[in-house]
Amino acid sequence: MSHISERYTQAQSLWQGLEASDAPVFYVGAATCGRAAGAGAVMDRLRSEIAARGIDAQIVEVGCLGPCCLEPLMIAHKPGTPDICYGKVGPDEAAAILERHVLGNDPCAEWALGCMDGSRLDGIGPLMEHPMLALQVRRVLRNCGRIDPESMDHYLAQDGYRGFLRALELGPDGVINEVKNAGLRGRGGAGFPTWRKWEFARASAGSPKYLICNADEGDPGAFMNRSLLEGDPHAVLEGMLIAGLAMGASEGYVYCRAEYPLAIHRLEIALTQMRETGLLGENIAGSDFTFDIHIKKGAGAFVCGEETALIASIEGLRGMPRPKPPFPAVSGLWGRPTVIQNVETLGNLPLILHKGAEWYSSIGSASSKGTKTFALAGKIARTGLVEVPLGITLREIVFDIGGGIDGGRAFKAVQTGGPSGGCIPAEQLDLPVDYESLTAAGSIMGSGGMIVLDEDSCMVDIARFFLGFTQQESCGKCVPCRVGTRAMLNTLERISIGEGQAKDIAKLQEIAETVKQGSLCGLGQTAPNPVLTTLRYFANEYEDHISKGQCTAMVCQKLVGYHIDPERCIGCGACRRSCPVEAITGETKKPHSIDGKVCIHCGACLTVCPSSASAVFRTSGELTRVESVEKRKSAVKSS
Amino acid sequence: MCSCHADTASVVAEIVARHPDGRSSLIPVLQEIQESLGYLSPDSLKEIERLTGISSSESYGVATFYTQFRFTPPGKHTIQVCNGTACHVRAGQGITDEFSRTLGVNVGETTADGNFSLESVACLGCCALAPVVAVDGKVFAGVTTKKVPAILREYKAEGTREAL
């Protein structure tokens, strides 16, 4: 009998001991996001309260449950009652929950988000009925925020590695067949069928074969992979064992970005645990399967999301792509057959193998099966990580799950796919989220970044922002990308400072098409998407910038003028003191004024003008916007 | 030979010895040298050349391709202002400008007293809490221009000679 199967009994009793513990347990969400929101202080306070009271209680650090906007999150287990999840828990709230709920009889409903496992208590409904969670189907993220990611027993107790054990029984052909029937497509963005990559690599001569997990997550605005790696590292590593077995690989690499130190730390712990349990090395679990996994830290290059560039980087070279074919499945790392897979794709595999293809494909759309995780951010009320069935509409994600726009503004667009994707306007909100629909709308599924934009977002600025990024990240190897991204960026920069010309729009369109068709790799081929989609759906904004010198959203600073209404100014001097270039003059208690020639358009005066006065206002072109300071402040607070 | 050079040599030798597989270990070697010494000096690249045969121009070529590597000594504290999409649409650029104005340095530079280096990074992965700033790896969420002085105060308190 193998080592791993002996561990399940121990893992189960440990987990059940925690679940049904007769002492209180506090599960604190301490992923990078939770820590940034103050989870560390919450745990410190709980520790000192527990020590001061001399009670027997446990604190478990877990990953992210998803609703980042409600962090820090804490689940409190009180023996004999349902576990309750609380949101926005600071140190004081944590102490109060310990005192009033765990030691008393008041479940602190004011901070409760819901009860775990579908229970109810004193008017607190199930957590899955919370508006942010109601439409979600948590499969890949099922363990995130529930288990201690540094405990292998916790993972085993959730049927961890059972998918891999079944894969060993099925053998490579059986695994490929199962995943083919499940309809799993790559979650990195392009949606290539996972099983087909394996088949190509298996059929290729050459050994050893390599599997690479792409955890470089270079899209600015995306954090799905970070959350999964921090919250449930074993799920991704189990997926690597399954993929390695299916394609016939003997070595695997996790290529993880250096900006994710906590994810790397937890992967290292998980790899050690796998080694100790005989899940890595020779003859894994008594079979003839031999496999090992190494971690490679990325050094910061977006182009390394491209398969051949990533391979060059692992080989110790500059991360530049090369023409395909040969495809990596034929000649990849050190010239050997190599398959590169996204973190989330791998995270799906344990489930498919454990629960079967039929169960897996029961949700999703006709061409896109299963679920997809998205990182919801930007001008949206409820930010965080969500997992939804493919085929759900953008409207459901943005408005039902995300709660719509915060700060009372109007929705303008949703940006999917990061720098390779595009902006989808309000008219297309009923679009089903699957690979084909998003591509038809001019964007891409991408790895799952979803940035919501409101009327205060300028689409020319968004295009300029992404082009600034891709231009900087272009490796410079091929001319269309190297020169084309620069040419597009220069044009966009001119438009955003009011120096655009009428012919610029046609010119942009032409360069964009050239770069799309002529570039060597995915970076260049998709870099024009932000320009093309904003031109397609928001041409009027380009025209306003060019012909009227007007930025309706008041974002392009050079086109925005700041003024003080002398009738409203109370002469408090706040703006004068905040102005970094001394453009504001005026005597105390007398109306102030701004010298437009000196002003650098930084907006500091608008931010500090007291709400009782609201004397600072902005203009752009013919347009005037009198900003209510109060509204701005409430928007800042709610974020 | 100055003492700092001797330090560089021993650090590089120790790191190179831990990575016997040559060329494919070049990036991890560079990463670990930067972690120990703060940056990649010409001396450290020459040491790599002496020990592994990988020419310093070649390792410089690899290092300059990746944004992670620095070629000048960093300040005591490194401020990374996130310039990801979510931070950008939530006015992250204003925060970079504010740090830049307050410290009197541009992005990529270090203050004259050597206390702070200012960097702009592509994404810290905390998009839901945008805009974010990380100082020495500690992430600050929901940063506004008004919070900038308080963040800086936290780091100048510990034994800095000059006031900001």
XYZ file of N, CA and C in Angstrom, chain A residues 91-271:
543
model
N -9.235 44.654 14.115
C -8.893 44.045 15.406
C -10.020 44.194 16.437
N -10.686 45.362 16.459
C -11.751 45.577 17.445
C -12.946 44.669 17.178
N -13.315 44.543 15.888
C -14.441 43.681 15.545
C -14.118 42.230 15.914
N -12.863 41.815 15.641
C -12.477 40.436 15.958
C -12.619 40.177 17.451
N -12.167 41.148 18.248
C -12.259 40.987 19.700
C -13.723 40.939 20.129
N -14.553 41.767 19.482
C -15.979 41.800 19.828
C -16.658 40.485 19.446
N -16.281 39.916 18.303
C -16.874 38.641 17.878
C -16.502 37.540 18.869
N -15.254 37.568 19.314
C -14.822 36.591 20.318
C -15.653 36.740 21.596
N -15.805 37.972 22.035
C -16.495 38.248 23.295
C -18.006 37.984 23.197
N -18.621 38.601 22.159
C -20.097 38.569 22.106
C -20.637 37.290 21.493
N -19.998 36.804 20.422
C -20.537 35.615 19.762
C -19.968 34.328 20.345
N -18.657 34.207 20.313
C -18.054 32.938 20.699
C -18.226 32.665 22.193
N -18.038 33.701 23.005
C -18.181 33.488 24.447
C -19.561 33.884 24.953
N -20.316 34.621 24.113
C -21.646 35.065 24.554
C -22.739 34.457 23.691
N -23.830 35.217 23.519
C -24.952 34.676 22.758
C -25.401 35.570 21.623
N -24.560 36.545 21.258
C -24.934 37.489 20.194
C -24.042 37.214 18.985
N -24.629 36.739 17.871
C -23.771 36.357 16.730
C -23.206 37.541 15.938
N -23.329 38.775 16.437
C -22.762 39.954 15.790
C -23.234 40.066 14.334
N -24.543 40.056 14.147
C -25.131 40.061 12.799
C -24.681 41.253 11.970
N -24.310 42.371 12.639
C -23.950 43.578 11.879
C -22.727 43.387 10.990
N -21.840 42.460 11.352
C -20.656 42.241 10.510
C -20.732 40.915 9.744
N -21.812 40.152 9.982
C -21.888 38.814 9.390
C -22.218 38.900 7.907
N -21.508 38.113 7.114
C -21.829 38.015 5.685
C -22.725 36.811 5.435
N -22.627 35.818 6.282
C -23.467 34.646 6.120
C -22.906 33.448 6.857
N -23.771 32.418 6.972
C -23.334 31.181 7.624
C -22.714 30.252 6.590
N -21.765 29.463 7.035
C -21.113 28.526 6.121
C -21.997 27.299 5.941
N -21.738 26.563 4.898
C -22.380 25.272 4.626
C -23.904 25.344 4.583
N -24.423 26.463 4.100
C -25.869 26.568 3.875
C -26.727 26.714 5.118
N -26.116 26.899 6.276
C -26.933 27.004 7.500
C -27.486 28.413 7.689
N -28.347 28.542 8.689
C -28.888 29.846 9.078
C -28.771 29.978 10.590
N -28.645 31.195 11.060
C -28.609 31.403 12.511
C -29.117 32.807 12.819
N -30.152 32.887 13.634
C -30.670 34.179 14.122
C -30.748 35.230 13.008
N -31.364 34.878 11.903
C -31.536 35.857 10.826
C -30.334 36.010 9.923
N -29.230 35.303 10.218
C -28.071 35.335 9.318
C -28.242 34.186 8.326
N -28.361 34.531 7.040
C -28.602 33.517 6.016
C -27.320 32.828 5.591
N -27.445 31.877 4.671
C -26.243 31.199 4.180
C -25.340 32.164 3.415
N -24.026 31.981 3.533
C -23.062 32.848 2.855
C -23.283 32.814 1.341
N -23.636 31.637 0.801
C -23.796 31.538 -0.647
C -25.014 32.311 -1.148
N -25.836 32.849 -0.232
C -26.936 33.714 -0.670
C -26.521 35.187 -0.697
N -25.314 35.485 -0.239
C -24.807 36.856 -0.312
C -24.775 37.249 -1.789
N -25.204 38.494 -2.114
C -25.295 38.857 -3.529
C -24.009 38.637 -4.321
N -22.870 38.751 -3.663
C -21.633 38.572 -4.412
C -21.376 37.095 -4.730
N -21.997 36.209 -3.975
C -21.698 34.784 -4.135
C -22.827 33.991 -4.778
N -24.053 34.571 -4.777
C -25.232 33.797 -5.172
C -25.104 33.170 -6.569
N -24.531 33.897 -7.534
C -24.449 33.361 -8.890
C -23.147 32.608 -9.147
N -22.311 32.553 -8.137
C -21.018 31.905 -8.348
C -21.102 30.396 -8.178
N -20.253 29.700 -8.905
C -20.102 28.261 -8.714
C -18.640 28.046 -8.386
N -18.356 27.753 -7.136
C -16.959 27.683 -6.718
C -16.437 26.247 -6.823
N -15.738 26.001 -7.903
C -15.145 24.674 -8.105
C -13.632 24.751 -7.928
N -12.991 25.525 -8.827
C -11.535 25.649 -8.728
C -11.152 26.317 -7.405
N -11.980 27.255 -6.979
C -11.662 28.011 -5.761
C -12.290 27.389 -4.516
N -12.770 26.139 -4.645
C -13.552 25.559 -3.543
C -12.828 25.556 -2.205
N -11.506 25.399 -2.242
C -10.772 25.308 -0.978
C -10.200 26.643 -0.514
N -10.172 27.635 -1.428
C -9.563 28.919 -1.078
C -10.369 29.603 0.014
N -9.699 29.921 1.091
C -10.377 30.591 2.195
C -11.003 29.624 3.176
N -10.959 28.308 2.870
C -11.534 27.324 3.774
C -10.472 26.485 4.456
N -9.399 26.177 3.702
C -8.374 25.303 4.282
C -7.072 26.068 4.513
N -6.240 25.513 5.380
C -4.922 26.080 5.597
C -4.042 25.633 4.423
N -3.633 26.583 3.564
C -2.895 26.178 2.363
C -1.532 25.570 2.676
N -1.088 25.712 3.900
C 0.204 25.122 4.250
C 0.041 23.740 4.884
N -1.203 23.251 4.934
C -1.432 21.924 5.512
C -1.850 20.957 4.418
N -1.040 19.936 4.201
C -1.389 18.940 3.200
C -2.575 18.106 3.680
N -2.674 17.915 4.990
C -3.807 17.142 5.524
C -5.136 17.826 5.203
N -5.157 19.153 5.300
C -6.397 19.866 4.967
C -6.789 19.579 3.519
N -5.785 19.589 2.631
C -6.084 19.345 1.216
C -6.531 17.900 1.005
N -5.859 16.978 1.651
C -6.227 15.563 1.503
C -7.645 15.319 2.015
N -8.011 16.021 3.075
C -9.343 15.824 3.653
C -10.450 16.299 2.714
N -10.105 17.165 1.742
C -11.090 17.580 0.729
C -10.935 16.699 -0.519
N -10.588 15.463 -0.333
C -10.370 14.522 -1.442
C -9.197 14.916 -2.329
N -8.234 15.637 -1.749
C -7.055 16.015 -2.502
C -6.278 14.790 -2.963
N -5.725 14.867 -4.141
C -4.921 13.826 -4.782
C -5.718 12.564 -5.151
N -7.036 12.561 -4.905
C -7.821 11.404 -5.352
C -7.968 11.418 -6.872
N -8.027 12.628 -7.455
C -8.066 12.743 -8.912
C -6.808 12.145 -9.530
N -5.669 12.445 -8.906
C -4.405 11.915 -9.425
C -4.353 10.389 -9.277
N -4.828 9.877 -8.132
C -4.812 8.423 -7.940
C -5.684 7.740 -8.988
N -6.810 8.376 -9.341
C -7.659 7.797 -10.391
C -6.943 7.891 -11.740
N -6.217 8.999 -11.952
C -5.467 9.151 -13.201
C -4.449 8.018 -13.357
N -3.821 7.640 -12.234
C -2.863 6.535 -12.282
C -3.550 5.244 -12.729
N -4.782 5.044 -12.237
C -5.534 3.844 -12.632
C -5.913 3.895 -14.112
N -6.340 5.090 -14.566
C -6.800 5.230 -15.952
C -5.652 5.128 -16.956
N -4.490 5.600 -16.559
C -3.361 5.647 -17.494
C -3.501 6.838 -18.430
N -2.406 7.174 -19.164
C -2.407 8.381 -19.997
C -3.576 8.453 -20.984
N -3.880 7.357 -21.679
C -4.973 7.398 -22.659
C -6.308 7.704 -21.983
N -6.514 7.050 -20.858
C -7.759 7.261 -20.123
C -7.894 8.705 -19.654
N -6.773 9.299 -19.197
C -6.809 10.688 -18.711
C -7.126 11.629 -19.868
N -6.452 11.416 -21.001
C -6.681 12.285 -22.164
C -8.150 12.203 -22.582
N -8.673 11.008 -22.594
C -10.061 10.809 -22.964
C -11.031 11.521 -22.015
N -10.759 11.392 -20.728
C -11.615 12.012 -19.717
C -11.623 13.530 -19.875
N -10.447 14.104 -20.069
C -10.342 15.560 -20.162
C -10.922 16.054 -21.494
N -10.794 15.220 -22.528
C -11.402 15.540 -23.824
C -12.930 15.573 -23.684
N -13.469 14.569 -23.019
C -14.922 14.526 -22.812
C -15.412 15.665 -21.918
N -14.559 16.078 -20.998
C -14.947 17.181 -20.108
C -15.011 18.496 -20.875
N -14.292 18.583 -21.995
C -14.317 19.816 -22.804
C -13.468 20.934 -22.225
N -12.445 20.590 -21.449
C -11.606 21.633 -20.831
C -10.746 22.331 -21.875
N -10.807 23.668 -21.860
C -9.968 24.480 -22.753
C -9.064 25.358 -21.903
N -7.897 25.682 -22.474
C -6.880 26.426 -21.724
C -7.433 27.713 -21.125
N -7.145 27.922 -19.835
C -7.670 29.097 -19.139
C -6.716 30.290 -19.218
N -5.648 30.157 -19.992
C -4.704 31.268 -20.116
C -5.206 32.339 -21.061
N -6.229 32.031 -21.831
C -6.798 33.074 -22.678
C -7.184 32.608 -24.067
N -6.321 31.786 -24.684
C -6.590 31.424 -26.070
C -7.624 30.309 -26.188
N -7.780 29.503 -25.139
C -8.824 28.493 -25.145
C -8.525 27.260 -25.968
N -7.254 26.919 -26.120
C -6.877 25.724 -26.872
C -7.239 24.474 -26.055
N -7.836 23.442 -26.712
C -8.213 22.246 -25.939
C -7.004 21.619 -25.237
N -7.152 21.418 -23.945
C -6.043 20.942 -23.123
C -5.536 19.576 -23.581
N -6.480 18.669 -23.841
C -6.079 17.294 -24.195
C -5.253 17.270 -25.466
N -5.522 18.188 -26.384
C -4.827 18.147 -27.673
C -3.338 18.474 -27.518
N -3.053 19.414 -26.612
C -1.642 19.734 -26.329
C -0.918 18.485 -25.852
N -1.589 17.753 -24.965
C -0.955 16.533 -24.424
C -0.698 15.522 -25.528
N -1.687 15.369 -26.408
C -1.542 14.377 -27.474
C -0.372 14.714 -28.393
N -0.266 16.015 -28.741
C 0.864 16.443 -29.585
C 2.184 16.083 -28.920
N 2.318 16.408 -27.636
C 3.580 16.174 -26.939
C 3.863 14.687 -26.817
N 2.818 13.921 -26.555
C 3.002 12.462 -26.418
C 3.483 11.855 -27.713
N 2.920 12.365 -28.833
C 3.268 11.799 -30.129
C 4.658 12.229 -30.600
N 5.220 13.266 -29.950
C 6.523 13.766 -30.392
C 7.645 12.881 -29.880
N 8.613 12.647 -30.766
C 9.785 11.900 -30.323
C 10.612 12.826 -29.449
N 11.451 12.285 -28.645
C 12.307 13.137 -27.814
C 11.975 12.936 -26.362
N 13.012 12.842 -25.575
C 12.783 12.686 -24.157
C 13.982 13.289 -23.424
N 13.867 13.790 -22.224
C 12.610 13.798 -21.474
C 11.623 14.822 -22.034
N 10.378 14.712 -21.622
C 9.364 15.706 -21.969
C 9.122 16.589 -20.738
N 8.783 17.840 -21.015
C 8.621 18.786 -19.907
C 7.219 19.382 -19.860
N 6.784 19.628 -18.635
C 5.522 20.349 -18.411
C 5.864 21.659 -17.694
N 5.317 22.762 -18.188
C 5.565 24.035 -17.516
C 4.230 24.640 -17.085
N 4.163 25.011 -15.802
C 2.978 25.726 -15.323
C 3.297 27.211 -15.410
N 2.547 27.918 -16.249
C 2.778 29.349 -16.409
C 2.056 30.123 -15.312
N 2.811 30.515 -14.290
C 2.242 31.284 -13.184
C 2.855 32.684 -13.189
N 3.106 33.198 -14.391
C 3.758 34.507 -14.481
C 2.742 35.645 -14.404
N 1.476 35.318 -14.618
C 0.368 36.280 -14.490
C 0.802 37.734 -14.707
N 1.171 38.018 -15.951
C 1.718 39.336 -16.232
C 0.685 40.417 -16.510
N -0.581 40.044 -16.712
C -1.595 41.064 -17.011
C -1.730 42.024 -15.845
N -1.507 43.317 -16.090
C -1.759 44.244 -14.987
C -3.270 44.290 -14.757
N -3.716 44.007 -13.576
C -5.154 44.017 -13.320
C -5.724 42.626 -13.153
N -4.869 41.639 -12.963
C -5.365 40.277 -12.809
C -4.663 39.608 -11.639
N -5.419 38.833 -10.860
C -4.811 38.195 -9.688
C -5.435 36.831 -9.392
N -6.014 36.190 -10.429
C -6.649 34.889 -10.232
C -5.623 33.839 -9.815
N -4.492 33.825 -10.543
C -3.490 32.804 -10.274
C -2.861 32.994 -8.902
N -2.616 34.254 -8.545
C -2.042 34.517 -7.226
C -2.947 33.950 -6.139
N -4.249 34.220 -6.256
C -5.187 33.757 -5.239
C -5.212 32.239 -5.135
N -5.238 31.571 -6.285
C -5.299 30.110 -6.253
C -4.005 29.522 -5.679
N -2.859 30.057 -6.105
C -1.581 29.535 -5.607
C -1.418 29.801 -4.113
N -1.908 30.953 -3.662
C -1.773 31.269 -2.240
C -2.792 30.503 -1.400
N -3.957 30.232 -1.982
C -5.041 29.646 -1.204
C -5.124 28.132 -1.289
N -4.620 27.549 -2.387
C -4.749 26.105 -2.570
C -3.640 25.580 -3.485
N -2.381 25.700 -3.051
C -1.272 25.342 -3.947
C -1.284 23.873 -4.372
N -1.755 22.990 -3.476
C -1.741 21.569 -3.816
C -2.634 21.255 -5.010
N -3.717 22.009 -5.193
C -4.627 21.736 -6.307
C -3.891 21.923 -7.633
N -3.062 22.972 -7.720
C -2.315 23.232 -8.953
C -1.243 22.161 -9.154
N -0.581 21.779 -8.055
C 0.478 20.776 -8.161
C -0.101 19.402 -8.488
N -1.287 19.087 -7.940
C -1.939 17.821 -8.303
C -2.271 17.841 -9.801
N -2.739 19.012 -10.276
C -3.011 19.160 -11.708
C -1.758 18.906 -12.536
N -0.608 19.340 -12.018
C 0.647 19.104 -12.750
C 0.977 17.617 -12.820
N 0.719 16.886 -11.723
C 0.965 15.439 -11.749
C 0.098 14.788 -12.819
N -1.182 15.196 -12.873
C -2.119 14.599 -13.836
C -1.685 14.931 -15.260
N -1.351 16.200 -15.502
C -0.936 16.612 -16.846
C 0.365 15.928 -17.236
N 1.290 15.844 -16.282
C 2.580 15.199 -16.538
C 2.394 13.740 -16.938
N 1.495 13.080 -16.221
C 1.203 11.672 -16.517
C 0.604 11.537 -17.917
N -0.360 12.409 -18.227
C -1.072 12.312 -19.502
C -0.138 12.548 -20.690
N 0.762 13.501 -20.564
C 1.605 13.843 -21.717
C 2.918 13.063 -21.749
N 3.194 12.348 -20.667
C 4.424 11.563 -20.619
C 5.647 12.361 -20.209
N 5.442 13.377 -19.371
C 6.565 14.211 -18.921
C 7.200 13.602 -17.681
N 8.484 13.892 -17.505
C 9.127 13.431 -16.281
C 9.571 14.604 -15.410
N 9.490 15.820 -15.958
C 9.859 16.976 -15.149
C 8.903 18.130 -15.373
N 8.637 18.858 -14.303
C 7.748 19.997 -14.410
C 8.385 21.236 -13.810
N 8.018 22.388 -14.347
C 8.481 23.663 -13.800
C 7.279 24.547 -13.503
N 7.334 25.232 -12.356
C 6.357 26.286 -12.119
C 7.103 27.594 -12.347
N 6.679 28.350 -13.359
C 7.330 29.631 -13.657
C 6.459 30.713 -13.029
N 6.881 31.172 -11.845
C 6.031 32.075 -11.060
C 6.686 33.441 -10.936
N 5.897 34.490 -11.052
C 6.490 35.821 -11.003
C 7.040 36.148 -9.614
N 8.176 36.831 -9.603
C 8.861 37.143 -8.349
C 8.050 38.099 -7.475
N 7.083 38.813 -8.089
C 6.261 39.745 -7.310
C 5.278 39.013 -6.403
N 5.225 37.683 -6.493
C 4.293 36.901 -5.672
C 5.054 36.069 -4.638
N 5.733 36.722 -3.686
C 6.566 35.952 -2.748
C 5.772 34.948 -1.910
N 4.542 35.313 -1.532
C 3.766 34.402 -0.686
C 3.369 33.147 -1.465
N 3.019 33.324 -2.743
C 2.661 32.172 -3.576
C 3.863 31.236 -3.712
N 5.044 31.812 -3.921
C 6.253 30.990 -4.066
C 6.544 30.245 -2.765
N 6.399 30.944 -1.656
C 6.635 30.336 -0.342
C 5.707 29.135 -0.130
N 4.433 29.320 -0.473
C 3.474 28.228 -0.231
C 3.696 27.070 -1.209
N 4.115 27.385 -2.419
C 4.446 26.313 -3.364
C 5.617 25.495 -2.846
N 6.613 26.178 -2.283
C 7.787 25.473 -1.767
C 7.393 24.525 -0.632
N 6.512 25.032 0.242
C 6.055 24.174 1.351
C 5.330 22.954 0.790
N 4.434 23.188 -0.171
C 3.641 22.099 -0.736
C 4.533 21.067 -1.427
N 5.578 21.540 -2.120
C 6.477 20.602 -2.810
C 7.215 19.720 -1.800
